[in-house]
PDB file of C-alpha atoms in Angstrom:
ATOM      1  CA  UNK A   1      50.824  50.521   5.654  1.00 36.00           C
ATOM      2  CA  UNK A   2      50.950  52.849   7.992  1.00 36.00           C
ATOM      3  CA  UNK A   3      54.505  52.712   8.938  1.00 34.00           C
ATOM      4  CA  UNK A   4      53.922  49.015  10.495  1.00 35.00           C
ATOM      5  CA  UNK A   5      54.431  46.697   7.937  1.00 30.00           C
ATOM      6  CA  UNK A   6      57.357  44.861   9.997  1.00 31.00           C
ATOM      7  CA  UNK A   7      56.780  44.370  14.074  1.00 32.00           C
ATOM      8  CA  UNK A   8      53.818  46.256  14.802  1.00 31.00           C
ATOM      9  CA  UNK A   9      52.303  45.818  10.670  1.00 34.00           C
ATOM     10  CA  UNK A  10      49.483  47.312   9.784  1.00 35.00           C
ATOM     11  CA  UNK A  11      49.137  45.955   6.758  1.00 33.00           C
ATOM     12  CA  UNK A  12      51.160  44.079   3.663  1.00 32.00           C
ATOM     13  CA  UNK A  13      54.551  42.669   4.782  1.00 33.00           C
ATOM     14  CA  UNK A  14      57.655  44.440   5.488  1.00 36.00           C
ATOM     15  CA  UNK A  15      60.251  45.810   2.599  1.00 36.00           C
ATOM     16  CA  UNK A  16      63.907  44.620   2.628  1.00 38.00           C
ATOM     17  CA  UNK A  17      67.086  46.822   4.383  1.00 40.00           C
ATOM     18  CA  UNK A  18      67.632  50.674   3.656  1.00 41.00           C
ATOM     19  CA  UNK A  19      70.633  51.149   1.835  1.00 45.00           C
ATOM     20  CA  UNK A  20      73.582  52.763   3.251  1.00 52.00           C
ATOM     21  CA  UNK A  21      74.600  56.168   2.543  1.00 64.00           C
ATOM     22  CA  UNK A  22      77.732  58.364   3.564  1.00 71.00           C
ATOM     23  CA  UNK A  23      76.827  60.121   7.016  1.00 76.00           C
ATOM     24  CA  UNK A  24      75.815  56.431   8.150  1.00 81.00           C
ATOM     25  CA  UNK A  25      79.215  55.131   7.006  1.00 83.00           C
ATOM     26  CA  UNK A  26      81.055  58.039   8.118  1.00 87.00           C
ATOM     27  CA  UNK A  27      79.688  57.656  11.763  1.00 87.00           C
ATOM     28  CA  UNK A  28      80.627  53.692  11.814  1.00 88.00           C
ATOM     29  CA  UNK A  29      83.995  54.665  10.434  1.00 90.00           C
ATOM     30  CA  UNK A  30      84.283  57.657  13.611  1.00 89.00           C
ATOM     31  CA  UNK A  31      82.809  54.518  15.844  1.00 92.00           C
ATOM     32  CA  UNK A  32      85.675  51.914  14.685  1.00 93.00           C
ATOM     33  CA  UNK A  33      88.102  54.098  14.801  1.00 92.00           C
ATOM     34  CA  UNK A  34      87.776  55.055  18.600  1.00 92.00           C
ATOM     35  CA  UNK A  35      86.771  51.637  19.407  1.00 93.00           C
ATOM     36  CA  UNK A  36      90.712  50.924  18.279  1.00 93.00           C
ATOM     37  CA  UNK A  37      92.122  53.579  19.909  1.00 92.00           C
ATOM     38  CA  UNK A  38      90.925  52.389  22.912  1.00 91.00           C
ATOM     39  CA  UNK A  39      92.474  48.952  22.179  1.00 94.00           C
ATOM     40  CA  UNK A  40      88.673  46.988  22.294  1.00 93.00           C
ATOM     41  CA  UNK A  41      87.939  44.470  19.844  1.00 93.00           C
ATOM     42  CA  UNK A  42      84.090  44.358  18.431  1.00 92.00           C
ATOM     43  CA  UNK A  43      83.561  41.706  20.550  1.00 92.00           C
ATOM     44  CA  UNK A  44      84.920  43.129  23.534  1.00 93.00           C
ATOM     45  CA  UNK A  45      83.305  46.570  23.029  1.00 93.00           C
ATOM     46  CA  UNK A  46      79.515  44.755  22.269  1.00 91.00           C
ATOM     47  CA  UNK A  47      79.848  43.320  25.579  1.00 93.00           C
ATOM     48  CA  UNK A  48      80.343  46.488  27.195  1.00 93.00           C
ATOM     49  CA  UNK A  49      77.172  48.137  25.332  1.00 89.00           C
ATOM     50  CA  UNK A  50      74.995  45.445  25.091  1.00 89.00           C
ATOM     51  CA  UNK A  51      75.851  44.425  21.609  1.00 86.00           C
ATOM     52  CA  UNK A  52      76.817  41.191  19.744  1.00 87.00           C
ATOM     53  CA  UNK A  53      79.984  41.455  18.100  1.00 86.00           C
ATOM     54  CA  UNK A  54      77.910  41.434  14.572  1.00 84.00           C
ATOM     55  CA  UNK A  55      75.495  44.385  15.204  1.00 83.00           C
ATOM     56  CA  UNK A  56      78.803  46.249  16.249  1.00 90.00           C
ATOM     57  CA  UNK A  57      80.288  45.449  12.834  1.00 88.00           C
ATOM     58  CA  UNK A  58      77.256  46.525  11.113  1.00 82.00           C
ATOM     59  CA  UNK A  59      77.509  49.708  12.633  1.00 87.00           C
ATOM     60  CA  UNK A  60      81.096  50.209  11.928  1.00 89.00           C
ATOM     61  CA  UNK A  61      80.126  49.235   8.086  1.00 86.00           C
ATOM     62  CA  UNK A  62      77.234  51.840   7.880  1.00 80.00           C
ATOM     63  CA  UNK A  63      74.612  48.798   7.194  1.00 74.00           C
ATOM     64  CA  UNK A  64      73.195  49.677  10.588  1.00 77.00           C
ATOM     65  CA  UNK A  65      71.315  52.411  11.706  1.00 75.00           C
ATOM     66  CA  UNK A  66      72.812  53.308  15.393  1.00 81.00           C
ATOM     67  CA  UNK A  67      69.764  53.422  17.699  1.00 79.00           C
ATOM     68  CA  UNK A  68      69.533  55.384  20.923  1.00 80.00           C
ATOM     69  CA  UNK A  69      70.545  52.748  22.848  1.00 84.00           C
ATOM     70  CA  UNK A  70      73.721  51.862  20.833  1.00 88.00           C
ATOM     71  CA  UNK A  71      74.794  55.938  21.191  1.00 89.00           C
ATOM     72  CA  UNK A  72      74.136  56.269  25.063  1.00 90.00           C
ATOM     73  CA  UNK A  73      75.920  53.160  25.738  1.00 91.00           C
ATOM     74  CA  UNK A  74      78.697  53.485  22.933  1.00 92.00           C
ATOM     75  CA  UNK A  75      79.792  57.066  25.202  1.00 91.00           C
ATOM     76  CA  UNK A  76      81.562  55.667  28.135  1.00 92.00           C
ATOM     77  CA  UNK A  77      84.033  53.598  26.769  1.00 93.00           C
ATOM     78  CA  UNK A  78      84.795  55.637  23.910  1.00 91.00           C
ATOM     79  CA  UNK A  79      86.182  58.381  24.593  1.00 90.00           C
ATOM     80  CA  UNK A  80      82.944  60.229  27.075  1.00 89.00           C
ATOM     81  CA  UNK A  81      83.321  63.200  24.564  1.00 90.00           C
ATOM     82  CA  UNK A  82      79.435  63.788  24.013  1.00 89.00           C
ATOM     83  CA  UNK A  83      81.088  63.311  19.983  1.00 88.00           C
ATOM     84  CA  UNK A  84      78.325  60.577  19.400  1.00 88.00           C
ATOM     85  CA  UNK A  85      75.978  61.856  20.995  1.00 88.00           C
ATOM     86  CA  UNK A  86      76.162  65.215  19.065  1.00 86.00           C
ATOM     87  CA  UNK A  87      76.551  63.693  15.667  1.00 83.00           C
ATOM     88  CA  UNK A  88      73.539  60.685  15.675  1.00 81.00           C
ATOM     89  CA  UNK A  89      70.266  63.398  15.611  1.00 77.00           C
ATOM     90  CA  UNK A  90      72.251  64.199  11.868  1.00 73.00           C
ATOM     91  CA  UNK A  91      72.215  60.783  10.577  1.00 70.00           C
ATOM     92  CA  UNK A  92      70.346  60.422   7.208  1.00 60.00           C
ATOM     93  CA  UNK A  93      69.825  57.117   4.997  1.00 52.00           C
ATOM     94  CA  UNK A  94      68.006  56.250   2.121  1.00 44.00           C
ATOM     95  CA  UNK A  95      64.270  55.131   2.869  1.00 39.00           C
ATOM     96  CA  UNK A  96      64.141  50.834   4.152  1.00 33.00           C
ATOM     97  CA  UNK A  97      60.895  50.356   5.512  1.00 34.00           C
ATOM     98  CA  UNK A  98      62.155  47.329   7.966  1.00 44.00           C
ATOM     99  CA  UNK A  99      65.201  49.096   9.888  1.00 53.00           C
ATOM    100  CA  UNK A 100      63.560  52.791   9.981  1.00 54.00           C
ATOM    101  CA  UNK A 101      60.446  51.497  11.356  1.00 67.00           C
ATOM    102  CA  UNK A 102      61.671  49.257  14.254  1.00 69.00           C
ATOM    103  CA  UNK A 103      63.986  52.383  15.004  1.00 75.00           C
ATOM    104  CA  UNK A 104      60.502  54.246  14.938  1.00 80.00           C
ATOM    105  CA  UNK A 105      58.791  51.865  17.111  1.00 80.00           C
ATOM    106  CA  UNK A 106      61.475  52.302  19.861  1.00 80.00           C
ATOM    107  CA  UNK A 107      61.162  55.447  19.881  1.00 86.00           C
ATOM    108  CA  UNK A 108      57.124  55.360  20.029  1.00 85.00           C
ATOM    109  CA  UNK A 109      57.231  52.718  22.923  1.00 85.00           C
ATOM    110  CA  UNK A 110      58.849  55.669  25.300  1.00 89.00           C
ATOM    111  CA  UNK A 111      56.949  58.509  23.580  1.00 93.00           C
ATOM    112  CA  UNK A 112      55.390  60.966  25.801  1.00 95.00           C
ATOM    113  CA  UNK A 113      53.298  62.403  22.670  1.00 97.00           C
ATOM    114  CA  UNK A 114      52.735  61.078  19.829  1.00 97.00           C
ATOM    115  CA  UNK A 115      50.416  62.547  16.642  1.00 98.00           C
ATOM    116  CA  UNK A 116      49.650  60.435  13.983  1.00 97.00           C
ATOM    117  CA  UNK A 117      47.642  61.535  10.566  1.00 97.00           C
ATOM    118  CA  UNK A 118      46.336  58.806   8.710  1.00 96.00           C
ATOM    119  CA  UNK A 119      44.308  58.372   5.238  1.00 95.00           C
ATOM    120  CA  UNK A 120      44.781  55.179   4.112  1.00 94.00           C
ATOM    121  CA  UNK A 121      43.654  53.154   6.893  1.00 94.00           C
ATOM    122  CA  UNK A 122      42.471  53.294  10.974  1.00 96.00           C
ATOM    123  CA  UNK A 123      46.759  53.642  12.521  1.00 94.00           C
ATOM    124  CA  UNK A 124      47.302  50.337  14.291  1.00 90.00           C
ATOM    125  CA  UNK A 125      47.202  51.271  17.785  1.00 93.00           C
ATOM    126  CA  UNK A 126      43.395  51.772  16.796  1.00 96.00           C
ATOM    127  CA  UNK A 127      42.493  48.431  15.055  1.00 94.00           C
ATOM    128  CA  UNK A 128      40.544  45.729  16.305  1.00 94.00           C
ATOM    129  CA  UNK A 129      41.772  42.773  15.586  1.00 93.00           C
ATOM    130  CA  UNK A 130      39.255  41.602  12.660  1.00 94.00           C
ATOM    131  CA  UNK A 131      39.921  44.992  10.867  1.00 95.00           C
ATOM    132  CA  UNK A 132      43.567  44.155  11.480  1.00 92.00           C
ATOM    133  CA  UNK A 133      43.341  40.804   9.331  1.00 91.00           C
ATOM    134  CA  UNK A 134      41.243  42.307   6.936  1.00 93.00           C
ATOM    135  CA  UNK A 135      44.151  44.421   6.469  1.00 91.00           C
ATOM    136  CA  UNK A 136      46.519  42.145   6.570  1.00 87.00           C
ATOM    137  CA  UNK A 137      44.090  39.917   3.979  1.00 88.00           C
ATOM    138  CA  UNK A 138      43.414  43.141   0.982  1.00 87.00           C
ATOM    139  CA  UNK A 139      47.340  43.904   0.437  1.00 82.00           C
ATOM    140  CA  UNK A 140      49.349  41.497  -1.640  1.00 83.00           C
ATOM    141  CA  UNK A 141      51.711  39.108  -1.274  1.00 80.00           C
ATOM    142  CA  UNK A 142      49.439  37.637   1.503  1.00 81.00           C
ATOM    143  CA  UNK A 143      51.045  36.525   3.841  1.00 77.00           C
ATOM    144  CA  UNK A 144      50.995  32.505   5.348  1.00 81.00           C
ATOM    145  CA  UNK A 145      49.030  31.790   8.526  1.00 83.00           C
ATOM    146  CA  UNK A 146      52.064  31.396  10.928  1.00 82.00           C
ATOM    147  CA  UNK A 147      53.369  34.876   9.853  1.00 80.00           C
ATOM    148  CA  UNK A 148      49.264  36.734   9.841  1.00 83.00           C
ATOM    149  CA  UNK A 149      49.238  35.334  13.409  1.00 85.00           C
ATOM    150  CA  UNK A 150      52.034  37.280  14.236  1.00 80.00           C
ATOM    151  CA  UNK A 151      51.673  40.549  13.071  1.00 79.00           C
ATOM    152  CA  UNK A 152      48.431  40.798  14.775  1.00 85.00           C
ATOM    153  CA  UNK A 153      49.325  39.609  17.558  1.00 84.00           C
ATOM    154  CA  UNK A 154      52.172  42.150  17.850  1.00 79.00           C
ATOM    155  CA  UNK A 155      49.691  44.720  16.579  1.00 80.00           C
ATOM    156  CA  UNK A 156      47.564  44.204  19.335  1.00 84.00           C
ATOM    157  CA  UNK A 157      50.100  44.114  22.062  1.00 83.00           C
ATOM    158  CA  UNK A 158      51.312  47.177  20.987  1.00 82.00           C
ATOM    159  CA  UNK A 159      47.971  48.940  21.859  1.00 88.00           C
ATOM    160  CA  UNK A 160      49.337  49.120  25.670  1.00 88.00           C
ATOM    161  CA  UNK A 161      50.631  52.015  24.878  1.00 90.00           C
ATOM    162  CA  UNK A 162      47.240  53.658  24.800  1.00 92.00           C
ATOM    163  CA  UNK A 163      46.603  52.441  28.658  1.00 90.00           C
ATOM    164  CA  UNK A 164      46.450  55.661  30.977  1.00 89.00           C
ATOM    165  CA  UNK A 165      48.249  53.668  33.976  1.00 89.00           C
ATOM    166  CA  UNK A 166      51.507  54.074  32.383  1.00 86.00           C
ATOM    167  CA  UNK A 167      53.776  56.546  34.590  1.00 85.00           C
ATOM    168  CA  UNK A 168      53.365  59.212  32.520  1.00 88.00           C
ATOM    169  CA  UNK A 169      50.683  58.508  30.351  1.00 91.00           C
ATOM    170  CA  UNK A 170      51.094  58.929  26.387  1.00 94.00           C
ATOM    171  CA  UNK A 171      48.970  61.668  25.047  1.00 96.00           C
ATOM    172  CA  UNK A 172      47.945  60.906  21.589  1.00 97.00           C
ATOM    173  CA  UNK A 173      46.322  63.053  19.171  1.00 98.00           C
ATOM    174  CA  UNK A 174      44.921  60.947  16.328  1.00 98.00           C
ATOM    175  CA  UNK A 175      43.601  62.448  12.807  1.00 98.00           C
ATOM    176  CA  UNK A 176      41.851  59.879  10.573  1.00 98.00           C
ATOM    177  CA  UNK A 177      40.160  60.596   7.459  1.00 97.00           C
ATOM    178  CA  UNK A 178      36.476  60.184   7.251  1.00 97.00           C
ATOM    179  CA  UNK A 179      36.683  58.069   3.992  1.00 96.00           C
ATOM    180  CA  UNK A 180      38.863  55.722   5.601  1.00 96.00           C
ATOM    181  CA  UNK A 181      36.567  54.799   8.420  1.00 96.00           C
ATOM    182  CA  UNK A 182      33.325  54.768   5.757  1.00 96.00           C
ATOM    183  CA  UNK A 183      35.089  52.328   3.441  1.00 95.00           C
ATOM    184  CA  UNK A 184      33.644  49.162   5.329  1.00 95.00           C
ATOM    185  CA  UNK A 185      37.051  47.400   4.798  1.00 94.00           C
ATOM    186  CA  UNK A 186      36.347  43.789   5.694  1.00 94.00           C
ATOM    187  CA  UNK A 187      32.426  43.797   5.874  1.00 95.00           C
ATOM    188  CA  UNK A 188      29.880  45.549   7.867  1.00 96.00           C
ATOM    189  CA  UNK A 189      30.108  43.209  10.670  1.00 96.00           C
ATOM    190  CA  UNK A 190      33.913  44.389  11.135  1.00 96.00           C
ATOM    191  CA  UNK A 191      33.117  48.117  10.657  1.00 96.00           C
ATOM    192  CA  UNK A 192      30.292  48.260  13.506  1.00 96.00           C
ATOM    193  CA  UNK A 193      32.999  46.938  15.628  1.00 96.00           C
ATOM    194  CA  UNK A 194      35.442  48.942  14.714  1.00 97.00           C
ATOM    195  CA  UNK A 195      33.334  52.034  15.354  1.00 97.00           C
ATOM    196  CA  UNK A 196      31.764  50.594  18.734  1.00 97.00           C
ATOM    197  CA  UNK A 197      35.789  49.917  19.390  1.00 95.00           C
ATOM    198  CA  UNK A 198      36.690  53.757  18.306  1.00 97.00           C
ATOM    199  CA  UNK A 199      33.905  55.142  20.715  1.00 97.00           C
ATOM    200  CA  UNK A 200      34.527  52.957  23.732  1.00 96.00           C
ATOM    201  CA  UNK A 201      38.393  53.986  23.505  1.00 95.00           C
ATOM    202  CA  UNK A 202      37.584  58.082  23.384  1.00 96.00           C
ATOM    203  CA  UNK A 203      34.978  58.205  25.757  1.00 96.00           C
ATOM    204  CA  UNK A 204      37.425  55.873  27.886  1.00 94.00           C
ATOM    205  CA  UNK A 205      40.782  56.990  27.448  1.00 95.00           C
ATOM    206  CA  UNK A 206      41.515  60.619  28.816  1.00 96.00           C
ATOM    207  CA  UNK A 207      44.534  60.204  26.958  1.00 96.00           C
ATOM    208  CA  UNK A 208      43.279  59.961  23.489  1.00 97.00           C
ATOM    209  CA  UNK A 209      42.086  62.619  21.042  1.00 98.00           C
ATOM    210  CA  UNK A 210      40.770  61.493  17.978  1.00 98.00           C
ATOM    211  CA  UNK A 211      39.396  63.799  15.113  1.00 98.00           C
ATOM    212  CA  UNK A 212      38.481  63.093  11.776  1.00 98.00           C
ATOM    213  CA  UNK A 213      39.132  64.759   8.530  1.00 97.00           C
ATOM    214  CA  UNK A 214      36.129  65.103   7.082  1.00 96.00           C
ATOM    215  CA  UNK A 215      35.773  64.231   3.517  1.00 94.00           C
ATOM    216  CA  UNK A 216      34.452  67.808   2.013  1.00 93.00           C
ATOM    217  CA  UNK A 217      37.693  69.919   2.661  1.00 91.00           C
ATOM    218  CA  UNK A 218      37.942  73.095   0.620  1.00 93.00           C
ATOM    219  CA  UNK A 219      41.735  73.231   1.981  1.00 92.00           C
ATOM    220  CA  UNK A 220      43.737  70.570   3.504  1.00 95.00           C
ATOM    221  CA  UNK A 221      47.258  70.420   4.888  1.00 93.00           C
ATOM    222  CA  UNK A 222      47.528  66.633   4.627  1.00 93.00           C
ATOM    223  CA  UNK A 223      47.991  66.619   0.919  1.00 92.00           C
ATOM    224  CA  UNK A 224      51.709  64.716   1.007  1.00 90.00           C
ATOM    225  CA  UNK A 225      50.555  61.620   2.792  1.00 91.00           C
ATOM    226  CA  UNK A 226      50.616  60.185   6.410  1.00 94.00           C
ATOM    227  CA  UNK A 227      52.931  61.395   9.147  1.00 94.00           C
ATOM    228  CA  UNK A 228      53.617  60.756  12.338  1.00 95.00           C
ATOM    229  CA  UNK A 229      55.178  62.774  15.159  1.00 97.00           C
ATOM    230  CA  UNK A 230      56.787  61.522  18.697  1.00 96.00           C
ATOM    231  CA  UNK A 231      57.986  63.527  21.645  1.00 96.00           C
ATOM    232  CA  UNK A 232      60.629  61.266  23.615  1.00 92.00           C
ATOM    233  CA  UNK A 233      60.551  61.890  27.757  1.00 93.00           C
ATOM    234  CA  UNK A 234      63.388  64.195  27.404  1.00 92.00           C
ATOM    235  CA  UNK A 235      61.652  66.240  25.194  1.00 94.00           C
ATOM    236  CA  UNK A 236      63.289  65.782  21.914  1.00 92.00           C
ATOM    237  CA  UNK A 237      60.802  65.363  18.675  1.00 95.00           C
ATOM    238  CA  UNK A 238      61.275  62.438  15.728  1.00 93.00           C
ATOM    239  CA  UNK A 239      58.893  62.261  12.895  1.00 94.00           C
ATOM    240  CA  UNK A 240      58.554  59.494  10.673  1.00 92.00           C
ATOM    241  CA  UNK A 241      56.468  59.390   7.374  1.00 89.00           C
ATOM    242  CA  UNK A 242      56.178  55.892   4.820  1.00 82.00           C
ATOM    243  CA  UNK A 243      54.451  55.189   1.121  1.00 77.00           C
ATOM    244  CA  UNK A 244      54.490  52.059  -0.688  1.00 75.00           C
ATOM    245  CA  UNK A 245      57.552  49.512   0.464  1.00 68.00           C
ATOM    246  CA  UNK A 246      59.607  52.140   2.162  1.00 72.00           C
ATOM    247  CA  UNK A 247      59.837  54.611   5.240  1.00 77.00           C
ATOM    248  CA  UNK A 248      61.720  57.361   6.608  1.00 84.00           C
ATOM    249  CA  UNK A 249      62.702  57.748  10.102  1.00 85.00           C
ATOM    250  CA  UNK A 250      62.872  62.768  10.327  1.00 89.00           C
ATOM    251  CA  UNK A 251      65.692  63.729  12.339  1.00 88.00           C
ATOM    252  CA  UNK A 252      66.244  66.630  11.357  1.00 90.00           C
ATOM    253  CA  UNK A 253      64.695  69.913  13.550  1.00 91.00           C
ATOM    254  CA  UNK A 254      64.036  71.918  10.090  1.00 94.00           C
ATOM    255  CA  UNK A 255      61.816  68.631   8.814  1.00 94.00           C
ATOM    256  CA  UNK A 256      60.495  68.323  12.417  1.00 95.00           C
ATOM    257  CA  UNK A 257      59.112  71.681  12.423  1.00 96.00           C
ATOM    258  CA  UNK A 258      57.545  71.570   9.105  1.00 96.00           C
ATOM    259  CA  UNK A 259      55.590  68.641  10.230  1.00 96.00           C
ATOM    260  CA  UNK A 260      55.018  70.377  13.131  1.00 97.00           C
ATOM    261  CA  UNK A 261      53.332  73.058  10.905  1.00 97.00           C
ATOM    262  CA  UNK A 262      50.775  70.514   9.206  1.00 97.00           C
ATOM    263  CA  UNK A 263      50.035  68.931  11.804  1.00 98.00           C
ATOM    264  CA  UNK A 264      48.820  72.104  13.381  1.00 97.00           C
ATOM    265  CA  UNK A 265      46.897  73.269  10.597  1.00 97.00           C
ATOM    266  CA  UNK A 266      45.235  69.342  10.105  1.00 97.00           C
ATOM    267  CA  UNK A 267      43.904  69.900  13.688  1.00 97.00           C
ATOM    268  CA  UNK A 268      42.497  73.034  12.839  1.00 97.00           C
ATOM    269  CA  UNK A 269      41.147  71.944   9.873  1.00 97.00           C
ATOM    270  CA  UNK A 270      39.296  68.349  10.793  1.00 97.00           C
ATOM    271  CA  UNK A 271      36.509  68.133  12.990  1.00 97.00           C
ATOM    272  CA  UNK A 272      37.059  68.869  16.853  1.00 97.00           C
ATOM    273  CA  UNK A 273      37.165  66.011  19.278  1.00 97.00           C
ATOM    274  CA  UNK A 274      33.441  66.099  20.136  1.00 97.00           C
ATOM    275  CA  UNK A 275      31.979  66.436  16.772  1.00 97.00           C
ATOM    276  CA  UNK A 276      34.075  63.715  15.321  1.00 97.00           C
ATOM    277  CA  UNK A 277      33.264  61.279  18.462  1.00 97.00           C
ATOM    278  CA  UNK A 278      29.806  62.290  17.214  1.00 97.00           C
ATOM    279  CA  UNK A 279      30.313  61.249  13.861  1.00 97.00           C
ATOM    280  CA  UNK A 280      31.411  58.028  15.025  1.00 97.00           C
ATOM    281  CA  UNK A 281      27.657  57.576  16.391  1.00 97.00           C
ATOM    282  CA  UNK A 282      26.631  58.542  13.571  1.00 97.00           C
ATOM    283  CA  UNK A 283      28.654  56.293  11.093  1.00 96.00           C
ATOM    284  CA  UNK A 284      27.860  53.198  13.516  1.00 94.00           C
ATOM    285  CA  UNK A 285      23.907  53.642  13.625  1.00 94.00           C
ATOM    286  CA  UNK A 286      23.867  53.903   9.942  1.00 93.00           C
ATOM    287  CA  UNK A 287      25.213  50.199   9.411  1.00 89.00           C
TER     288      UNK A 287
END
């Protein structure tokens, strides 16, 4: 749930591979085939990047998404024509919830914004980490004790990316819907500290807006689901939105924008920072 099922879960465990689809291909087969002209063999050329020899075939077979990393350091030895560069933003692939979303988390790690809308449960970089095993605990197949361990652990790591000493500090805008914070998932006892958690983080964090949606709406822009938006440092926007067993990693500026859009209007629509911060009081003294 929430786009975290794999590294950084949120909540049930992670779907299999995306499959493959023709841009992906196409850009592996434009990847081998100036890889050859420049007379490197995979294993020759994944030293030079920072590859294994495997994840370079993958790449050339479309059954890898190229990350940023693969591009930028793919450039100089083939060719230094900007050509890869220019044609990754355009890549599309059928939704895979486990590749998209460590693509997504990548991306999120070096995010100088990032906007999340939630309303199925609190986003991950908000949990504590008894609301993150109840989590874990309500969506089936459970998973064993080794593997629970894990994915909160790695949940809870993640959550440096909320600390205002980073150089620059994330700014994170955070809309969560009231119904999801007055379900009591896991007890009482793990709700009141959830909410004391919630407070302590807004009135600490400079760097964190948080409003909720509150559950009356006459209108609401949030009707297709969760979404999430993330502005890299050199100022280029990636959206990524997930439902049940799969996700999709938005490159595309038309998609971007929309999202943009509804976003917008959500933060127009919930409850402004101080009133829902308010509401958090309020929620807490009533348990």
């Amino acid at each position: 749930m929430a786009g975290e099922y794999t590294d950084w879960g949120t909540g049930a465990s992670g779907g299999g591979e995306p499959e493959v689809s023709d841009s992906v291909r196409t850009f592996g087969a434009f990847v081998q085939a100036l890889r050859e002209h420049a007379g490197l063999s995979r294993e020759e050329f994944g030293t030079l990047v920072g590859f294994s020899k495997h994840a370079v075939a993958s790449v050339e077979q479309g059954r890898r998404m190229p990350d940023i990393d693969f591009v930028e350091g793919a450039e100089p030895h083939l060719g230094n024509t900007g050509a890869l560069r220019a044609a990754a933003p355009h890549l599309s692939r059928k939704p895979g919830l486990a590749s998209w979303f460590r693509q997504w988390a990548r991306l999120e790690a070096s995010a100088i914004s990032l906007y999340t809308y939630e309303c199925r449960v609190v986003p991950g970089l908000l949990q504590t980490e008894a609301y993150a095993r109840a989590v874990s605990l309500n969506v089936p197949p459970l998973p064993d004790p080794a593997e629970l361990e894990q994915r909160i652990a790695a949940r809870l790591a993640r959550q440096e990316l909320l600390a205002v000493t980073r150089k620059p500090p994330t700014a994170f805008s955070f809309i969560v819907e009231q119904a999801v914070l007055e379900r009591c998932t896991g007890g009482k006892d793990v709700t009141r500290e959830l909410l004391d958690h919630l407070v302590e983080l807004v009135e600490r964090n400079w760097n964190v807006e948080l409003q909720v949606m509150p559950t009356v709406r006459v209108s609401h822009a949030g009707m297709d689901g969760p979404m999430q938006l993330a502005e890299t440092p050199d100022n280029r926007w990636f959206a990524y939105s997930e439902g049940q067993q799969n996700g999709r990693l938005i490159t595309h500026a038309k998609e971007i924008s929309l999202l943009h859009q509804r976003y917008a209007k959500l933060r127009s629509q919930a409850l402004t920072p101080e009133e829902s911060l308010s509401l958090l009081k309020r929620l807490r003294g009533a348990l």
